[in-house]
mmCIF file of C-alpha atoms in Angstrom:
data_model
loop_
_atom_site.group_PDB
_atom_site.id
_atom_site.type_symbol
_atom_site.label_atom_id
_atom_site.label_comp_id
_atom_site.label_asym_id
_atom_site.label_seq_id
_atom_site.Cartn_x
_atom_site.Cartn_y
_atom_site.Cartn_z
ATOM 1 C CA MET Y 4 83.196 223.649 113.202
ATOM 2 C CA ALA Y 5 86.764 223.286 111.935
ATOM 3 C CA THR Y 6 89.263 226.114 112.168
ATOM 4 C CA THR Y 7 91.934 226.477 109.514
ATOM 5 C CA LEU Y 8 95.496 227.703 109.739
ATOM 6 C CA ALA Y 9 95.989 229.315 106.315
ATOM 7 C CA ILE Y 10 99.516 230.144 105.173
ATOM 8 C CA ASP Y 11 100.203 232.104 101.985
ATOM 9 C CA CYS Y 12 103.820 231.571 100.889
ATOM 10 C CA GLY Y 13 105.265 234.037 98.407
ATOM 11 C CA GLY Y 14 108.642 234.848 96.987
ATOM 12 C CA GLY Y 15 109.150 237.827 99.289
ATOM 13 C CA GLY Y 16 107.031 237.037 102.332
ATOM 14 C CA ILE Y 17 105.001 234.381 104.126
ATOM 15 C CA LYS Y 18 101.635 235.377 105.661
ATOM 16 C CA ALA Y 19 99.358 233.410 107.954
ATOM 17 C CA SER Y 20 96.168 233.615 109.990
ATOM 18 C CA VAL Y 21 93.595 231.302 111.559
ATOM 19 C CA LEU Y 22 90.098 231.273 110.072
ATOM 20 C CA ASP Y 23 86.787 229.969 111.345
ATOM 21 C CA ALA Y 24 84.445 227.807 109.240
ATOM 22 C CA ALA Y 25 82.919 230.908 107.631
ATOM 23 C CA GLY Y 26 86.331 232.171 106.501
ATOM 24 C CA THR Y 27 86.522 234.960 109.084
ATOM 25 C CA MET Y 28 89.977 235.627 110.508
ATOM 26 C CA ARG Y 29 90.229 234.795 114.186
ATOM 27 C CA ALA Y 30 93.620 236.470 114.513
ATOM 28 C CA ARG Y 31 95.422 239.356 112.904
ATOM 29 C CA PRO Y 32 97.500 238.088 109.943
ATOM 30 C CA LEU Y 33 101.202 237.686 110.635
ATOM 31 C CA ARG Y 34 103.937 238.112 108.043
ATOM 32 C CA VAL Y 35 107.614 237.168 107.964
ATOM 33 C CA PRO Y 36 110.133 237.636 105.146
ATOM 34 C CA THR Y 37 110.778 234.520 103.106
ATOM 35 C CA PRO Y 38 114.237 233.305 104.186
ATOM 36 C CA TYR Y 39 116.901 232.404 101.599
ATOM 37 C CA PRO Y 40 118.387 230.028 100.784
ATOM 38 C CA LEU Y 41 115.291 227.964 101.558
ATOM 39 C CA PRO Y 42 115.657 224.165 101.657
ATOM 40 C CA PRO Y 43 112.489 222.192 102.479
ATOM 41 C CA THR Y 44 113.537 221.658 106.099
ATOM 42 C CA LEU Y 45 113.802 225.406 106.707
ATOM 43 C CA PHE Y 46 110.509 225.939 104.868
ATOM 44 C CA VAL Y 47 108.719 223.586 107.256
ATOM 45 C CA ARG Y 48 110.413 225.098 110.304
ATOM 46 C CA THR Y 49 109.515 228.652 109.192
ATOM 47 C CA LEU Y 50 105.862 227.681 108.840
ATOM 48 C CA LEU Y 51 105.891 225.906 112.200
ATOM 49 C CA ASP Y 52 107.336 228.981 113.918
ATOM 50 C CA LEU Y 53 104.729 231.204 112.273
ATOM 51 C CA GLY Y 54 101.875 228.872 113.195
ATOM 52 C CA ALA Y 55 103.035 228.725 116.817
ATOM 53 C CA ARG Y 56 102.352 232.468 117.109
ATOM 54 C CA LEU Y 57 98.686 232.010 116.152
ATOM 55 C CA PRO Y 58 95.699 230.331 117.860
ATOM 56 C CA ALA Y 59 95.421 226.548 117.578
ATOM 57 C CA ALA Y 60 93.644 225.188 114.486
ATOM 58 C CA ASP Y 61 92.147 221.899 113.307
ATOM 59 C CA ARG Y 62 93.624 221.779 109.819
ATOM 60 C CA LEU Y 63 96.222 223.461 107.608
ATOM 61 C CA THR Y 64 96.082 225.034 104.140
ATOM 62 C CA VAL Y 65 99.310 226.136 102.461
ATOM 63 C CA GLY Y 66 99.607 227.958 99.151
ATOM 64 C CA MET Y 67 103.085 228.105 97.631
ATOM 65 C CA PRO Y 68 104.515 229.174 94.270
ATOM 66 C CA GLY Y 69 105.196 226.612 91.581
ATOM 67 C CA MET Y 70 103.793 223.440 90.125
ATOM 68 C CA ILE Y 71 102.200 221.421 92.934
ATOM 69 C CA ARG Y 72 100.491 218.118 92.171
ATOM 70 C CA HIS Y 73 98.616 216.310 94.920
ATOM 71 C CA GLY Y 74 100.702 218.148 97.508
ATOM 72 C CA VAL Y 75 104.010 217.173 95.896
ATOM 73 C CA VAL Y 76 106.345 219.839 94.506
ATOM 74 C CA VAL Y 77 107.097 219.285 90.832
ATOM 75 C CA ALA Y 78 108.949 222.602 90.538
ATOM 76 C CA THR Y 79 109.088 225.860 92.489
ATOM 77 C CA PRO Y 80 110.668 228.952 90.904
ATOM 78 C CA HIS Y 81 111.824 231.015 93.867
ATOM 79 C CA TYR Y 82 112.713 228.539 96.573
ATOM 80 C CA VAL Y 83 115.476 226.938 94.505
ATOM 81 C CA THR Y 84 117.463 230.186 94.331
ATOM 82 C CA ARG Y 85 120.349 231.212 96.555
ATOM 83 C CA ALA Y 86 119.099 234.665 97.517
ATOM 84 C CA GLY Y 87 115.484 235.000 96.390
ATOM 85 C CA PRO Y 88 113.564 235.601 93.169
ATOM 86 C CA ARG Y 89 115.711 236.003 90.040
ATOM 87 C CA SER Y 90 118.960 235.268 91.853
ATOM 88 C CA ARG Y 91 121.178 232.343 90.904
ATOM 89 C CA VAL Y 92 119.577 228.905 90.964
ATOM 90 C CA ASP Y 93 121.156 226.396 93.354
ATOM 91 C CA GLU Y 94 121.166 222.935 91.764
ATOM 92 C CA GLY Y 95 121.281 221.333 95.203
ATOM 93 C CA LEU Y 96 118.013 223.083 96.118
ATOM 94 C CA VAL Y 97 116.483 222.035 92.794
ATOM 95 C CA ALA Y 98 117.198 218.420 93.720
ATOM 96 C CA GLU Y 99 115.820 218.837 97.264
ATOM 97 C CA TRP Y 100 112.568 220.446 96.137
ATOM 98 C CA SER Y 101 111.890 218.258 93.104
ATOM 99 C CA GLY Y 102 109.388 215.589 94.136
ATOM 100 C CA TYR Y 103 109.221 216.892 97.705
ATOM 101 C CA ASP Y 104 106.059 215.725 99.486
ATOM 102 C CA ALA Y 105 105.190 219.078 101.039
ATOM 103 C CA ARG Y 106 101.709 217.950 102.068
ATOM 104 C CA GLY Y 107 102.982 214.874 103.887
ATOM 105 C CA ALA Y 108 105.839 216.724 105.590
ATOM 106 C CA LEU Y 109 103.610 219.570 106.795
ATOM 107 C CA ALA Y 110 100.821 217.246 107.952
ATOM 108 C CA GLU Y 111 103.350 215.333 110.028
ATOM 109 C CA ALA Y 112 105.079 218.445 111.378
ATOM 110 C CA PHE Y 113 101.835 220.184 112.391
ATOM 111 C CA GLY Y 114 100.010 217.022 113.429
ATOM 112 C CA MET Y 115 96.846 217.899 111.499
ATOM 113 C CA PRO Y 116 95.257 217.338 108.067
ATOM 114 C CA ALA Y 117 97.001 219.440 105.432
ATOM 115 C CA LEU Y 118 96.181 220.778 101.991
ATOM 116 C CA VAL Y 119 99.026 222.131 99.851
ATOM 117 C CA LEU Y 120 98.208 223.905 96.587
ATOM 118 C CA ASN Y 121 99.659 226.478 94.266
ATOM 119 C CA ASP Y 122 99.268 229.893 95.904
ATOM 120 C CA ALA Y 123 97.119 231.274 93.070
ATOM 121 C CA GLU Y 124 94.722 228.345 93.511
ATOM 122 C CA VAL Y 125 94.231 229.169 97.186
ATOM 123 C CA HIS Y 126 93.865 232.842 96.285
ATOM 124 C CA GLY Y 127 91.218 231.955 93.729
ATOM 125 C CA ALA Y 128 89.315 229.794 96.187
ATOM 126 C CA GLY Y 129 88.683 232.931 98.194
ATOM 127 C CA VAL Y 130 87.070 234.879 95.340
ATOM 128 C CA VAL Y 131 85.529 232.683 92.624
ATOM 129 C CA ALA Y 132 81.760 232.664 92.236
ATOM 130 C CA GLY Y 133 81.708 228.932 91.563
ATOM 131 C CA THR Y 134 79.950 229.032 88.189
ATOM 132 C CA GLY Y 135 81.319 228.927 84.669
ATOM 133 C CA CYS Y 136 84.951 229.243 83.643
ATOM 134 C CA GLU Y 137 86.888 231.501 86.010
ATOM 135 C CA LEU Y 138 90.544 232.453 85.653
ATOM 136 C CA VAL Y 139 92.621 233.933 88.470
ATOM 137 C CA LEU Y 140 95.857 235.843 87.821
ATOM 138 C CA THR Y 141 97.951 236.968 90.781
ATOM 139 C CA LEU Y 142 100.407 239.809 90.323
ATOM 140 C CA GLY Y 143 103.356 240.015 92.683
ATOM 141 C CA THR Y 144 106.959 238.858 92.447
ATOM 142 C CA GLY Y 145 105.876 237.222 89.196
ATOM 143 C CA LEU Y 146 102.615 235.973 87.712
ATOM 144 C CA GLY Y 147 100.489 233.269 89.301
ATOM 145 C CA SER Y 148 97.501 231.617 87.675
ATOM 146 C CA ALA Y 149 94.649 229.256 88.518
ATOM 147 C CA LEU Y 150 91.692 228.014 86.508
ATOM 148 C CA PHE Y 151 88.304 227.011 87.939
ATOM 149 C CA ASP Y 152 85.486 225.191 86.173
ATOM 150 C CA GLY Y 153 82.144 225.286 87.939
ATOM 151 C CA GLY Y 154 83.976 226.108 91.151
ATOM 152 C CA MET Y 155 86.340 223.125 90.969
ATOM 153 C CA ILE Y 156 90.088 223.724 90.691
ATOM 154 C CA ALA Y 157 91.351 222.539 87.308
ATOM 155 C CA PRO Y 158 94.766 220.850 86.956
ATOM 156 C CA HIS Y 159 97.420 223.519 87.417
ATOM 157 C CA LEU Y 160 99.237 225.073 84.466
ATOM 158 C CA GLU Y 161 102.355 227.186 84.947
ATOM 159 C CA LEU Y 162 101.260 230.010 82.656
ATOM 160 C CA SER Y 163 103.985 232.208 84.141
ATOM 161 C CA HIS Y 164 106.678 230.247 82.299
ATOM 162 C CA ALA Y 165 105.030 230.471 78.873
ATOM 163 C CA PRO Y 166 106.703 232.897 76.433
ATOM 164 C CA VAL Y 167 104.829 236.140 75.847
ATOM 165 C CA ARG Y 168 107.460 237.504 73.467
ATOM 166 C CA TRP Y 169 110.885 236.403 72.268
ATOM 167 C CA ASN Y 170 112.995 235.131 75.191
ATOM 168 C CA THR Y 171 110.562 236.666 77.726
ATOM 169 C CA THR Y 172 108.067 234.803 79.895
ATOM 170 C CA TYR Y 173 104.887 236.188 81.444
ATOM 171 C CA ASP Y 174 106.626 235.963 84.823
ATOM 172 C CA THR Y 175 109.324 238.376 83.679
ATOM 173 C CA TYR Y 176 107.038 240.507 81.523
ATOM 174 C CA VAL Y 177 104.658 241.599 84.311
ATOM 175 C CA GLY Y 178 106.618 240.761 87.490
ATOM 176 C CA GLU Y 179 107.689 243.193 90.191
ATOM 177 C CA PRO Y 180 111.073 244.141 88.641
ATOM 178 C CA GLU Y 181 109.319 245.235 85.439
ATOM 179 C CA ARG Y 182 106.715 247.190 87.374
ATOM 180 C CA ARG Y 183 109.474 249.095 89.113
ATOM 181 C CA ARG Y 184 111.320 249.709 85.865
ATOM 182 C CA LEU Y 185 108.279 250.829 83.893
ATOM 183 C CA GLY Y 186 106.331 252.657 86.581
ATOM 184 C CA ASP Y 187 102.708 251.907 87.411
ATOM 185 C CA ALA Y 188 101.176 253.668 84.392
ATOM 186 C CA PHE Y 189 103.104 251.791 81.704
ATOM 187 C CA TRP Y 190 103.001 248.548 83.696
ATOM 188 C CA SER Y 191 99.196 248.839 83.982
ATOM 189 C CA ARG Y 192 98.966 249.200 80.215
ATOM 190 C CA ARG Y 193 101.049 246.046 79.881
ATOM 191 C CA ILE Y 194 98.678 244.172 82.206
ATOM 192 C CA ARG Y 195 95.765 245.163 79.977
ATOM 193 C CA GLN Y 196 97.652 243.916 76.915
ATOM 194 C CA VAL Y 197 98.229 240.577 78.641
ATOM 195 C CA VAL Y 198 94.541 240.319 79.533
ATOM 196 C CA ASP Y 199 93.562 241.117 75.931
ATOM 197 C CA GLY Y 200 95.975 238.468 74.669
ATOM 198 C CA LEU Y 201 94.718 235.747 77.021
ATOM 199 C CA ARG Y 202 91.017 236.383 76.462
ATOM 200 C CA PRO Y 203 90.754 234.298 73.242
ATOM 201 C CA VAL Y 204 92.834 231.530 74.878
ATOM 202 C CA PHE Y 205 90.545 230.969 77.878
ATOM 203 C CA HIS Y 206 87.184 232.524 76.920
ATOM 204 C CA TRP Y 207 86.542 233.008 80.634
ATOM 205 C CA ASP Y 208 83.248 234.007 82.173
ATOM 206 C CA ARG Y 209 85.183 236.009 84.774
ATOM 207 C CA LEU Y 210 88.797 236.970 85.274
ATOM 208 C CA TYR Y 211 90.044 237.925 88.728
ATOM 209 C CA LEU Y 212 93.224 239.987 89.155
ATOM 210 C CA GLY Y 213 94.704 239.530 92.609
ATOM 211 C CA GLY Y 214 98.039 239.482 94.397
ATOM 212 C CA GLY Y 215 99.872 242.311 96.092
ATOM 213 C CA ASN Y 216 100.331 244.383 92.938
ATOM 214 C CA SER Y 217 96.765 244.183 91.595
ATOM 215 C CA ARG Y 218 95.836 247.269 93.622
ATOM 216 C CA LEU Y 219 98.419 249.240 91.599
ATOM 217 C CA ILE Y 220 96.675 248.742 88.259
ATOM 218 C CA ARG Y 221 95.441 252.136 87.103
ATOM 219 C CA PRO Y 222 91.620 252.476 87.173
ATOM 220 C CA GLU Y 223 91.442 253.614 83.553
ATOM 221 C CA GLN Y 224 93.158 250.400 82.442
ATOM 222 C CA VAL Y 225 90.841 248.253 84.562
ATOM 223 C CA ALA Y 226 87.853 249.994 82.986
ATOM 224 C CA ARG Y 227 89.171 249.193 79.502
ATOM 225 C CA MET Y 228 89.495 245.483 80.307
ATOM 226 C CA GLY Y 229 85.728 244.967 80.484
ATOM 227 C CA ASP Y 230 83.048 244.126 83.020
ATOM 228 C CA ASP Y 231 84.157 240.481 83.199
ATOM 229 C CA VAL Y 232 87.471 241.485 84.818
ATOM 230 C CA VAL Y 233 87.507 242.092 88.568
ATOM 231 C CA VAL Y 234 90.344 243.274 90.837
ATOM 232 C CA VAL Y 235 90.262 241.419 94.177
ATOM 233 C CA PRO Y 236 92.103 242.034 97.483
ATOM 234 C CA ASN Y 237 95.333 240.235 98.335
ATOM 235 C CA THR Y 238 93.804 238.910 101.570
ATOM 236 C CA ALA Y 239 92.101 236.266 99.409
ATOM 237 C CA GLY Y 240 95.368 234.315 99.608
ATOM 238 C CA ILE Y 241 94.561 233.623 103.255
ATOM 239 C CA VAL Y 242 90.752 233.661 103.191
ATOM 240 C CA GLY Y 243 90.753 231.047 100.433
ATOM 241 C CA GLY Y 244 92.392 228.619 102.832
ATOM 242 C CA VAL Y 245 88.972 227.520 104.121
ATOM 243 C CA ARG Y 246 87.035 227.251 100.885
ATOM 244 C CA ALA Y 247 89.882 225.502 99.068
ATOM 245 C CA TRP Y 248 88.968 222.277 100.885
ATOM 246 C CA ASP Y 249 85.597 222.246 99.120
ATOM 247 C CA LEU Y 250 86.926 223.091 95.658
ATOM 248 C CA VAL Y 251 89.639 220.491 95.082
ATOM 249 C CA GLY Y 252 87.230 217.704 94.147
ATOM 250 C CA ASP Y 253 87.804 213.969 94.426
ATOM 251 C CA ARG Y 254 91.182 214.101 92.674
ATOM 252 C CA TYR Y 255 92.894 215.395 95.807
ATOM 253 C CA ASP Y 256 92.857 213.578 99.123
ATOM 254 C CA PRO Y 257 94.324 215.787 101.883
ATOM 255 C CA ALA Y 258 96.932 214.104 104.069
ATOM 256 C CA PRO Y 259 95.517 212.934 107.428
#
């Protein structure tokens, strides 16, 4: 019965726990602030230090923001900045992260099989029913997204960088800075408008709203979204670390 070290990497914090085969946490989750600037070497070292504080595990699942293909970073929005989300982009960090084999580096550093996915995909693995078309949106520093078809993770799309209005992306439109500026009531209304706008694009069977800020959506707005929209706990970002191994399909071969 394999145990899994699951690490959920966000723009503001990195959380981790060890899970048994059933997805039950065997240790209290630990959290550290995401350090900046964050080159890949520091990223790996931060995860190693966090993992060393938890019980030993047989395999590793890491969810991180950005476009991740087969464990390789195509682009990551926060980790290329000098001081964190929405600060100045460091071109040197862009070069270091672009094409970085995160899966290979982490598998070697931890000495165990590793799975590296977009953080919303790991989050979704913890909540999807496994039937039909299921969309997961995570609300936190920005907007994360993952699409599942019959329980399998579809190729990742960076919905957060699509324009929702002139010169404004979804990431900016519903991210944490806007929530603070608008207040929870107006921000919740904006979330409902985004859901209404995406419905004819995806025609989902279920939509899951997760991430740290999903709990702040006002109940009256959730009720207006419909019965096919479900708010899920942020702990799914860790719990999904076990089930993600079964949902990636044949297109993804975890590093040994």
